Amino acid sequence: MAVPAPEVEFPTVEGGKASLSDYGGQVVLLNIWGTWCPPCVREIPHLVEVQREIEPRGGTVVGLAVESGAPEDIHAFWENRLELEPAYPLWMGTNREARRHFEAFGLPNTLIIDRDGIIRKRFLGLVTRDMLLEELEPYL
């Protein structure tokens, strides 16, 4: 797989707007997830660990929550259900947007986007820290 990542803007949980171009020159691990998706929730601690390891090396995890609620709901979910502070940027979108822009036909859906904005890998289903770090290594 080697297709350019789409240039699309999403609202952030913090109240702004963001797009993949905001992370130009970085490796992005885009995780498309939902609070209602049990495997999505189980993999978040793995993604937090990945963020800690790749951030110093020019990488970041971005979470695209496909939800119908308010940004505060995502923040509350992290704090109350996960007992964590958000450890990486969180965007909000819809299932329809995830399908249209990222061909995310199922959740969780995780993409590795290289420093040039090219989608290099896609994972459908639960991913683990070790699996992701191994797959990210060539791009960091």
GROMACS .gro file of C-alpha atoms in nm:
model
  140
    1MET     CA    1   0.000   0.000   0.000
    2ALA     CA    2   0.137   0.340  -0.093
    3VAL     CA    3  -0.131   0.602  -0.143
    4PRO     CA    4  -0.125   0.968  -0.039
    5ALA     CA    5  -0.317   1.041   0.279
    6PRO     CA    6  -0.614   1.270   0.211
    7GLU     CA    7  -0.593   1.635   0.305
    8VAL     CA    8  -0.902   1.671   0.519
    9GLU     CA    9  -0.967   1.875   0.831
   10PHE     CA   10  -1.136   1.744   1.146
   11PRO     CA   11  -1.246   1.915   1.467
   12THR     CA   12  -1.025   1.836   1.765
   13VAL     CA   13  -1.142   1.743   2.112
   14GLU     CA   14  -0.965   2.059   2.234
   15GLY     CA   15  -1.193   2.274   2.018
   16GLY     CA   16  -0.972   2.356   1.719
   17LYS     CA   17  -0.929   2.201   1.377
   18ALA     CA   18  -0.649   1.975   1.257
   19SER     CA   19  -0.535   1.784   0.951
   20LEU     CA   20  -0.256   1.544   0.869
   21SER     CA   21  -0.059   1.827   0.707
   22ASP     CA   22  -0.023   1.974   1.057
   23TYR     CA   23   0.215   1.683   1.121
   24GLY     CA   24   0.425   1.730   0.807
   25GLY     CA   25   0.762   1.559   0.838
   26GLN     CA   26   0.638   1.328   1.113
   27VAL     CA   27   0.532   0.966   1.103
   28VAL     CA   28   0.164   0.950   1.198
   29LEU     CA   29  -0.014   0.647   1.339
   30LEU     CA   30  -0.379   0.731   1.271
   31ASN     CA   31  -0.613   0.524   1.486
   32ILE     CA   32  -0.981   0.535   1.390
   33TRP     CA   33  -1.187   0.423   1.687
   34GLY     CA   34  -1.512   0.457   1.881
   35THR     CA   35  -1.598   0.461   2.250
   36TRP     CA   36  -1.864   0.195   2.178
   37CYS     CA   37  -1.608  -0.044   2.019
   38PRO     CA   38  -1.459  -0.288   2.278
   39PRO     CA   39  -1.142  -0.373   2.078
   40CYS     CA   40  -1.085   0.000   2.022
   41VAL     CA   41  -1.100   0.064   2.395
   42ARG     CA   42  -0.869  -0.231   2.472
   43GLU     CA   43  -0.600  -0.104   2.238
   44ILE     CA   44  -0.584   0.253   2.374
   45PRO     CA   45  -0.328   0.168   2.648
   46HIS     CA   46  -0.109   0.016   2.374
   47LEU     CA   47  -0.139   0.336   2.171
   48VAL     CA   48  -0.046   0.546   2.474
   49GLU     CA   49   0.273   0.340   2.510
   50VAL     CA   50   0.348   0.372   2.139
   51GLN     CA   51   0.306   0.750   2.163
   52ARG     CA   52   0.561   0.767   2.444
   53GLU     CA   53   0.811   0.571   2.237
   54ILE     CA   54   0.769   0.735   1.896
   55GLU     CA   55   0.722   1.100   1.995
   56PRO     CA   56   1.095   1.156   2.066
   57ARG     CA   57   1.171   1.000   1.726
   58GLY     CA   58   0.948   1.226   1.518
   59GLY     CA   59   0.626   1.029   1.532
   60THR     CA   60   0.282   1.075   1.679
   61VAL     CA   61  -0.038   0.884   1.733
   62VAL     CA   62  -0.358   1.063   1.630
   63GLY     CA   63  -0.693   0.925   1.741
   64LEU     CA   64  -0.994   0.988   1.516
   65ALA     CA   65  -1.302   0.916   1.725
   66VAL     CA   66  -1.607   0.836   1.514
   67GLU     CA   67  -1.872   0.963   1.749
   68SER     CA   68  -2.193   1.161   1.748
   69GLY     CA   69  -2.135   1.321   2.089
   70ALA     CA   70  -1.961   1.637   2.198
   71PRO     CA   71  -1.583   1.674   2.241
   72GLU     CA   72  -1.633   1.683   2.618
   73ASP     CA   73  -1.774   1.330   2.596
   74ILE     CA   74  -1.446   1.200   2.451
   75HIS     CA   75  -1.245   1.378   2.719
   76ALA     CA   76  -1.473   1.239   2.991
   77PHE     CA   77  -1.444   0.890   2.841
   78TRP     CA   78  -1.063   0.901   2.869
   79GLU     CA   79  -1.072   1.034   3.224
   80ASN     CA   80  -1.356   0.822   3.363
   81ARG     CA   81  -1.351   0.494   3.169
   82LEU     CA   82  -0.980   0.472   3.092
   83GLU     CA   83  -0.861   0.670   3.395
   84LEU     CA   84  -0.611   0.844   3.166
   85GLU     CA   85  -0.545   1.192   3.039
   86PRO     CA   86  -0.545   1.201   2.659
   87ALA     CA   87  -0.186   1.120   2.564
   88TYR     CA   88  -0.203   1.210   2.195
   89PRO     CA   89  -0.412   1.438   1.970
   90LEU     CA   90  -0.779   1.342   1.945
   91TRP     CA   91  -0.997   1.436   1.651
   92MET     CA   92  -1.369   1.388   1.599
   93GLY     CA   93  -1.544   1.263   1.289
   94THR     CA   94  -1.816   1.030   1.171
   95ASN     CA   95  -1.813   0.674   1.043
   96ARG     CA   96  -1.910   0.811   0.704
   97GLU     CA   97  -1.610   1.047   0.697
   98ALA     CA   98  -1.375   0.768   0.808
   99ARG     CA   99  -1.502   0.544   0.528
  100ARG     CA  100  -1.491   0.817   0.264
  101HIS     CA  101  -1.148   0.962   0.345
  102PHE     CA  102  -0.960   0.661   0.485
  103GLU     CA  103  -1.154   0.358   0.356
  104ALA     CA  104  -1.209   0.258   0.718
  105PHE     CA  105  -1.470  -0.015   0.678
  106GLY     CA  106  -1.455  -0.149   1.031
  107LEU     CA  107  -1.305  -0.053   1.364
  108PRO     CA  108  -1.052  -0.022   1.502
  109ASN     CA  109  -0.868   0.081   1.188
  110THR     CA  110  -0.509   0.199   1.218
  111LEU     CA  111  -0.290   0.349   0.947
  112ILE     CA  112   0.082   0.420   0.931
  113ILE     CA  113   0.145   0.742   0.739
  114ASP     CA  114   0.508   0.815   0.657
  115ARG     CA  115   0.693   1.148   0.677
  116ASP     CA  116   0.590   1.228   0.319
  117GLY     CA  117   0.218   1.182   0.391
  118ILE     CA  118   0.192   0.840   0.224
  119ILE     CA  119  -0.024   0.569   0.380
  120ARG     CA  120   0.211   0.271   0.410
  121LYS     CA  121   0.019   0.018   0.621
  122ARG     CA  122  -0.333  -0.048   0.743
  123PHE     CA  123  -0.445  -0.268   1.029
  124LEU     CA  124  -0.806  -0.373   1.082
  125GLY     CA  125  -0.876  -0.494   1.433
  126LEU     CA  126  -0.695  -0.479   1.764
  127VAL     CA  127  -0.327  -0.383   1.751
  128THR     CA  128  -0.065  -0.415   2.024
  129ARG     CA  129   0.231  -0.203   2.127
  130ASP     CA  130   0.489  -0.457   2.010
  131MET     CA  131   0.318  -0.512   1.676
  132LEU     CA  132   0.296  -0.140   1.606
  133LEU     CA  133   0.652  -0.059   1.711
  134GLU     CA  134   0.784  -0.332   1.482
  135GLU     CA  135   0.578  -0.204   1.188
  136LEU     CA  136   0.664   0.161   1.255
  137GLU     CA  137   1.040   0.106   1.282
  138PRO     CA  138   1.124   0.139   0.909
  139TYR     CA  139   0.949   0.477   0.895
  140LEU     CA  140   1.090   0.640   1.208
   0.00000   0.00000   0.00000
